[in-house]
XYZ file of C-alpha atoms in Angstrom:
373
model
C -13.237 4.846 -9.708
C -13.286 8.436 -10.991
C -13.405 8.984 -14.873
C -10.455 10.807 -16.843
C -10.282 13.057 -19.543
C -7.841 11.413 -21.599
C -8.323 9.877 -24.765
C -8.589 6.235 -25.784
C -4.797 6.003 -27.175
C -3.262 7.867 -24.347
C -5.065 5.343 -21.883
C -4.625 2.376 -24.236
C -0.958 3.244 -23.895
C -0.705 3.485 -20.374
C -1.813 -0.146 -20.319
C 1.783 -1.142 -22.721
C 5.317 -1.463 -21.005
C 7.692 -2.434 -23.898
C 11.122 -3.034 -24.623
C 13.800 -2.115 -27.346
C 16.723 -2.183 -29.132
C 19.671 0.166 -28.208
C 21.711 2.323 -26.065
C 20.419 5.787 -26.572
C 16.905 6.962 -27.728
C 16.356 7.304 -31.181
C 14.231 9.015 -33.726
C 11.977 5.492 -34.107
C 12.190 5.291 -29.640
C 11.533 8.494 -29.748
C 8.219 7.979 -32.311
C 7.122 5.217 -30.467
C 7.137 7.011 -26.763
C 5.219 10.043 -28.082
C 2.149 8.223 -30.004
C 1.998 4.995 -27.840
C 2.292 6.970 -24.605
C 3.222 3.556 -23.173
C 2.819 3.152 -19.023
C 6.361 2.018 -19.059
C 9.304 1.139 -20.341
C 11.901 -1.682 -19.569
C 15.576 -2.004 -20.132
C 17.739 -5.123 -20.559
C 21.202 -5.923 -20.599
C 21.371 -4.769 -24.577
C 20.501 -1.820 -23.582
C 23.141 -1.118 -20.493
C 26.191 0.325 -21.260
C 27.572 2.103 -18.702
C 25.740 3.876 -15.575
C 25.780 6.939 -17.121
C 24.838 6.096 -19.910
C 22.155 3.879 -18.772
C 21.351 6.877 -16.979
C 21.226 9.357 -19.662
C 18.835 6.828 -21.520
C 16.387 6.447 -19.177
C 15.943 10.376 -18.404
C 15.922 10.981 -21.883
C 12.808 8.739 -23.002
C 11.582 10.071 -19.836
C 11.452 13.364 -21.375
C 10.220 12.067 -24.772
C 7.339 10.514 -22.564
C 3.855 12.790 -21.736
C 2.986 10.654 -18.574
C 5.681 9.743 -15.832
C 6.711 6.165 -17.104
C 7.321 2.718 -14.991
C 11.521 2.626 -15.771
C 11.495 -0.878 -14.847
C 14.395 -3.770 -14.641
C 14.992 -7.077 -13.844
C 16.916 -7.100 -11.198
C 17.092 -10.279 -8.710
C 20.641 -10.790 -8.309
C 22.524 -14.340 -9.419
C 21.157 -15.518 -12.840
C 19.122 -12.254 -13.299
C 21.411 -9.601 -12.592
C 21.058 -6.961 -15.691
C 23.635 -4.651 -13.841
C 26.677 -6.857 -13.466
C 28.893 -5.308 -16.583
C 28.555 -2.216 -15.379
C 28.460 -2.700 -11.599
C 29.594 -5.890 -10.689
C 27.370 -9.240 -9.307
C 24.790 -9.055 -7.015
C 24.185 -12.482 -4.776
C 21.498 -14.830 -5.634
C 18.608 -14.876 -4.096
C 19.808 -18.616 -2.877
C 22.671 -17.819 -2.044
C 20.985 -14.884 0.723
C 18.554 -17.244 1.764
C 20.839 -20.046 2.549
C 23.164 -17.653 4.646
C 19.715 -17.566 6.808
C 20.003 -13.415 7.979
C 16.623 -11.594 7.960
C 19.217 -8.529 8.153
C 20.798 -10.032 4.761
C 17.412 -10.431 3.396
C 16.940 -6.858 3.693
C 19.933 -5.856 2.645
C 19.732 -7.473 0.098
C 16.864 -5.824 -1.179
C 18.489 -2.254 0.033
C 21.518 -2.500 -1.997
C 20.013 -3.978 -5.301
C 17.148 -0.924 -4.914
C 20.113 1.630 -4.236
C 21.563 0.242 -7.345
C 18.322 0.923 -9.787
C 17.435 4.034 -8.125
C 20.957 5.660 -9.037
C 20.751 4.260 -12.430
C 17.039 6.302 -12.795
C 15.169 3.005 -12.313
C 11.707 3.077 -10.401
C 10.246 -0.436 -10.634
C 12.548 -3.765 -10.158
C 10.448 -6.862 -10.705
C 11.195 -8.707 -8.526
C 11.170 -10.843 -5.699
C 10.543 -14.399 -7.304
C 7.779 -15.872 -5.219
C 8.042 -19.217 -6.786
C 8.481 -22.146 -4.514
C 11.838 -24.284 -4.923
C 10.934 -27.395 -6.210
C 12.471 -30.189 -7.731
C 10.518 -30.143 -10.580
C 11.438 -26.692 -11.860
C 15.469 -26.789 -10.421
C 16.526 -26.954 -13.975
C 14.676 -24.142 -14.962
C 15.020 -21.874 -12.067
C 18.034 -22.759 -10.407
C 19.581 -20.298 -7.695
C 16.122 -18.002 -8.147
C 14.234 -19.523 -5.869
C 14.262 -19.512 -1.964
C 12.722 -22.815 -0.425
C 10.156 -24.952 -0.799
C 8.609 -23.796 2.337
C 6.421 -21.463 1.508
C 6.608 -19.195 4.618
C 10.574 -19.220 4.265
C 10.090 -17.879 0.778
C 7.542 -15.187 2.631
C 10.626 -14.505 5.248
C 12.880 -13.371 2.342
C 10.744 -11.926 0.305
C 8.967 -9.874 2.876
C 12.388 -7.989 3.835
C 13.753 -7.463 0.124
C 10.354 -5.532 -0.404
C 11.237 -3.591 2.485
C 14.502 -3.090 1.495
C 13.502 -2.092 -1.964
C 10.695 0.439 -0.067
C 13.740 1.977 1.937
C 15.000 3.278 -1.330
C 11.886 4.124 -2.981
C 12.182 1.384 -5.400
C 8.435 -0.798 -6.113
C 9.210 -4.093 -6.192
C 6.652 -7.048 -7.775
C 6.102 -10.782 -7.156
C 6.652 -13.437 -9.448
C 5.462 -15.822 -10.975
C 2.078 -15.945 -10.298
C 0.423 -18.879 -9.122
C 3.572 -19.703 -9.193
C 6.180 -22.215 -11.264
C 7.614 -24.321 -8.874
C 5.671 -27.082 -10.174
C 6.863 -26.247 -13.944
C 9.142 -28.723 -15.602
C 9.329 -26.482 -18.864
C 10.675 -23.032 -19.402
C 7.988 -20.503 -20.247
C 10.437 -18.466 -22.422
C 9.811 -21.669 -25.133
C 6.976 -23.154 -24.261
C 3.798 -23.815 -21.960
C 4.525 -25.858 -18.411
C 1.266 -27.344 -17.573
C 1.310 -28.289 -13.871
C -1.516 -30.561 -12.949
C -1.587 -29.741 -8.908
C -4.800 -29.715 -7.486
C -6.818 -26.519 -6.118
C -6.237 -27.474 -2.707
C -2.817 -27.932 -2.711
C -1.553 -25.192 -4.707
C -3.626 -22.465 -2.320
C -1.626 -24.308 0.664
C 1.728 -24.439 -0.902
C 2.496 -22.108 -4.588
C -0.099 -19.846 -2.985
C 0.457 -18.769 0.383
C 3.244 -15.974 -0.580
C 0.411 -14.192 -2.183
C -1.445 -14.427 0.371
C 0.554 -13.462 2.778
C 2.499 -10.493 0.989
C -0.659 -9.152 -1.046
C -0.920 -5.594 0.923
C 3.377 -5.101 0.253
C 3.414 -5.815 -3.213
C 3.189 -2.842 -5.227
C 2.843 -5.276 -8.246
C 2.542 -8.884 -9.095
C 3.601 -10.758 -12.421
C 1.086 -13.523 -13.663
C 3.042 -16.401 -15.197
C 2.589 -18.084 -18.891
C 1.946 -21.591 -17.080
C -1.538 -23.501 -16.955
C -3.348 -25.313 -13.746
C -5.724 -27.377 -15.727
C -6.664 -28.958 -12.132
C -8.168 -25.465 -11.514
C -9.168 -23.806 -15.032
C -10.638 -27.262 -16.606
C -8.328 -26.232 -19.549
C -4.585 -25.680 -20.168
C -4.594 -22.124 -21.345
C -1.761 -19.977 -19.548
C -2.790 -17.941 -16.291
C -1.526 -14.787 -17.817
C -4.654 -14.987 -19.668
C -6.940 -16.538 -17.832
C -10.404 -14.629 -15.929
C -10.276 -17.737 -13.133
C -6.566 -16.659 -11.867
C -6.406 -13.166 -12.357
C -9.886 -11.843 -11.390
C -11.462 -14.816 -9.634
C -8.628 -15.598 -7.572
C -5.727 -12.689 -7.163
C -8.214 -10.082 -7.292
C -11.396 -11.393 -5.243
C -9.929 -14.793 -3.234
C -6.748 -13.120 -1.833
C -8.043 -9.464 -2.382
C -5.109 -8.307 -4.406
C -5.753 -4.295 -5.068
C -1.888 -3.885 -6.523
C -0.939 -3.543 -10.267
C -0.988 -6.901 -12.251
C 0.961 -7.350 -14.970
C 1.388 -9.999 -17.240
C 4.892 -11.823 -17.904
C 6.502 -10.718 -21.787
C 3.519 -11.554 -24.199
C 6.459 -12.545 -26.417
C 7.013 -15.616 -24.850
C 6.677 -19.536 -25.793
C 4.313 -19.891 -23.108
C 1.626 -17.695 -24.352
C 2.223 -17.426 -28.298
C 2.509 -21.445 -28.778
C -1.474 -20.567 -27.795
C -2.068 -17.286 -29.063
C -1.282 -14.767 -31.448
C 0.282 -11.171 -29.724
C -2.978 -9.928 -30.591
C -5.072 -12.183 -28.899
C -2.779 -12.501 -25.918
C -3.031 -8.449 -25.150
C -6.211 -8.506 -25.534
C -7.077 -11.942 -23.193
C -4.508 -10.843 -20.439
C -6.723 -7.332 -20.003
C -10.167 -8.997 -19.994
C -8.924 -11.658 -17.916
C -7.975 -8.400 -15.083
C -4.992 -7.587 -15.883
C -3.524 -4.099 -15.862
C -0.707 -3.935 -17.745
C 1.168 -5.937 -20.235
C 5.038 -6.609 -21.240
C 6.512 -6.621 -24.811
C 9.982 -7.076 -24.516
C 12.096 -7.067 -27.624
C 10.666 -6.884 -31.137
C 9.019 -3.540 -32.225
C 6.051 -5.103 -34.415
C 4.985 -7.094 -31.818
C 4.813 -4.018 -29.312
C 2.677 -1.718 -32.416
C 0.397 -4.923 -32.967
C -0.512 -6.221 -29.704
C -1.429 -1.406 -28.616
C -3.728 -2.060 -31.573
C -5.143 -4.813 -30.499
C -6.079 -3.105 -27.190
C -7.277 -0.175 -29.028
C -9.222 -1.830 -31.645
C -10.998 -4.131 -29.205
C -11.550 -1.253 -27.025
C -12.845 1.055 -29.757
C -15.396 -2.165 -30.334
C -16.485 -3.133 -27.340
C -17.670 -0.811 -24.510
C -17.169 -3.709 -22.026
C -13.384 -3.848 -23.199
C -13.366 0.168 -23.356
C -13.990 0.406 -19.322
C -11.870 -2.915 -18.454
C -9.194 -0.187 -19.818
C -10.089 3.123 -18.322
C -10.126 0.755 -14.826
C -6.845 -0.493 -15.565
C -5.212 3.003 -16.813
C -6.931 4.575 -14.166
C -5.441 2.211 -11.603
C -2.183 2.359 -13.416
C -2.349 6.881 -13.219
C -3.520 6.498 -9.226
C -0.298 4.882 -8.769
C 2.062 7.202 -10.611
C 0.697 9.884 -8.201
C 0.584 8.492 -5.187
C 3.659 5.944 -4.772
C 6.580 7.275 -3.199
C 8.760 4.836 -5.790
C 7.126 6.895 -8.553
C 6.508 10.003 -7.696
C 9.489 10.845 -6.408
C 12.300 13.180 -8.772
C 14.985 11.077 -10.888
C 18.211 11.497 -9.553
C 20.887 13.397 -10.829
C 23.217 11.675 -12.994
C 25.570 9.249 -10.424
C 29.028 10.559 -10.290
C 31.976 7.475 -10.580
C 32.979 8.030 -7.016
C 29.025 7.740 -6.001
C 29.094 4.342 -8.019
C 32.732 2.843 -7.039
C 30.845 2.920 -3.698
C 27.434 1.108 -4.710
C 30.418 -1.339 -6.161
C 32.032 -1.551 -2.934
C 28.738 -2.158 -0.687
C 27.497 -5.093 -3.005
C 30.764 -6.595 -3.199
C 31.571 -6.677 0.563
C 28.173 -7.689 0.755
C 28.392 -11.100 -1.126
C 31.322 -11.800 0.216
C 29.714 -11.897 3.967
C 26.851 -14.010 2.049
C 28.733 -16.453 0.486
C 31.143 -16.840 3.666
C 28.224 -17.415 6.117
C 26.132 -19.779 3.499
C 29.297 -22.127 3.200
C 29.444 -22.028 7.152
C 25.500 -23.022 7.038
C 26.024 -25.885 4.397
C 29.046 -26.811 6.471
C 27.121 -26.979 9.597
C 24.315 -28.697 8.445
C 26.437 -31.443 6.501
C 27.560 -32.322 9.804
């Protein structure tokens, strides 16, 4: 991979995506965007006002920005839906797949994508990959597809595309997957103890068979001591991110590891040591969701480790180089922001989703009717 001629903080920062506090950018947003030169940004529903608004936000820290950023989202539909106040509810992902229509499947995709983009969005993580299993119901709930793994392939195959017909990059999550995870990895660490063998047959296979369509994929806070010998999370961990993502399935796509501020990782390591684990274990990029210290500590982390180690130094110039080959060469992100969407432009983004669900949830009662029968 070709060198650059940027500095060490400028491609430290293009390593960060980080959250905030807010509704507009501020002096201290502002501060932050121009010396962490972060690789992204990501909003929640704290932060979504109105479309405009939202808008008007996310073209504004664009301009405070030096390097085109990641503007990035939650967006699954259901339970994850960060858009409902100002837009209205998007189906679940259950909900689609149990109404059984590869053309819903798409759709689905289409119309959450059309959403984001109009908003000023370019990166909705999302589809869930994780397989539906009883274990992890209570945690998961309507997020997840099937238990059959190909099923889960079915949807998420034709969201992507759907999300690719607006110029939207989607990512899979939660990589190797938490099907198997009785706890949630917001508080704490699931440890599923599933051997090698079954999760490359089962948790597995949607990597597998998705790897060339995902333009990223999410590595989970969850440990496999069956497969790493210890129970350290995967987000963190050389055996799952470089031994089997990037060589086993041949993964070339962005990794990124799930918010660092999570149970799942900090019950087992301090912010610091998580940044810096998740990059030498492969990653490429890392979340920070909420809380402002932890986003300055865990860039200095990465730049102090990188400023002592020349091993650490070029595991970052590959990752920020990675990260910069996809800003200019992905249609999701190099394409313009769009103009500001009018209300009339919007009341019919409103309209489309809502019909939409409605013809979801009509045929998936018909299905569970059916197959009560």
């Amino acid at each position: 991979m070709a060198r650059t001629s940027l500095d060490l903080r400028t491609l430290a920062g293009q390593l960060l995506t980080f959250g905030f506090d807010g509704t507009e950018v501020s002096g201290n947003l502002s501060s932050m965007l121009k010396t962490l030169k972060p690789g992204g940004i990501i909003l929640f529903a704290r932060n979504i006002e109105s479309p405009r608004q939202t808008h008007a936000l996310l073209k504004a820290a664009q301009k405070h920005a030096t390097i085109p950023l990641f503007r990035c989202v939650d967006m699954e539909g259901g339970t994850v839906d960060r858009l409902k106040n100002i837009i209205g509810p998007a189906p679940s992902v259950q909900e689609v797949a149990t109404a059984g229509c590869k053309t819903y499947f798409r759709e689905h995709g289409r119309l959450i994508g059309s959403e984001v983009s109009a908003l000023g969005f370019n990166v909705d993580f999302a589809p869930v990959l994780d397989l539906r299993f009883e274990a992890s119901l209570t945690v998961m709930g309507s997020r997840t597809v099937s238990k059959d793994a190909k099923a889960t392939v079915a949807y998420a195959r034709e969201f992507l595309r759907g999300l690719k017909d607006v110029k939207i990059a989607g990512c899979g999550k939660h990589f190797p997957g938490l099907g198997e995870g009785k706890l949630d990895s917001h508080q704490a660490l699931p440890v599923v103890n599933k051997s090698w063998k079954a999760l490359w047959a089962e948790d597995l296979v949607p990597y597998q068979m998705l790897a060339k369509q995902l333009p990223f994929v999410m590595v989970a806070h969850c440990a496999f001591p069956e497969v790493t010998g210890e129970a350290i999370p995967a987000s963190i961990s050389k055996k799952w991110i470089g031994d089997v993502l990037r060589k086993k399935i041949g993964y070339t796509g962005l990794v990124v590891s799930d918010d660092l501020e999570m149970g799942g990782v900090l019950k087992v390591a301090s912010i610091e040591e998580a940044a810096v684990a998740t990059v030498q274990a492969g990653a490429d990029m890392y979340l920070v969701c909420h809380n402002e210290e932890l986003v300055q500590r865990a860039y200095e982390a990465i730049l102090n480790e990188a400023e002592r180690s020349a091993r650490f130094r070029a595991k970052v110039e590959t990752a920020a180089l990675r990260i910069l080959t996809a800003k200019k060469r992905w249609p999701a992100l190099t394409k313009k922001m769009a103009t500001a969407p009018s209300e009339t432009a919007m009341n019919r983004l409103r309209q489309k989703m809502w019909t939409f669900g409605e013809e979801v949830r009509l045929t998936a009662n018909v299905q569970a009717a059916e197959a009560a029968d």
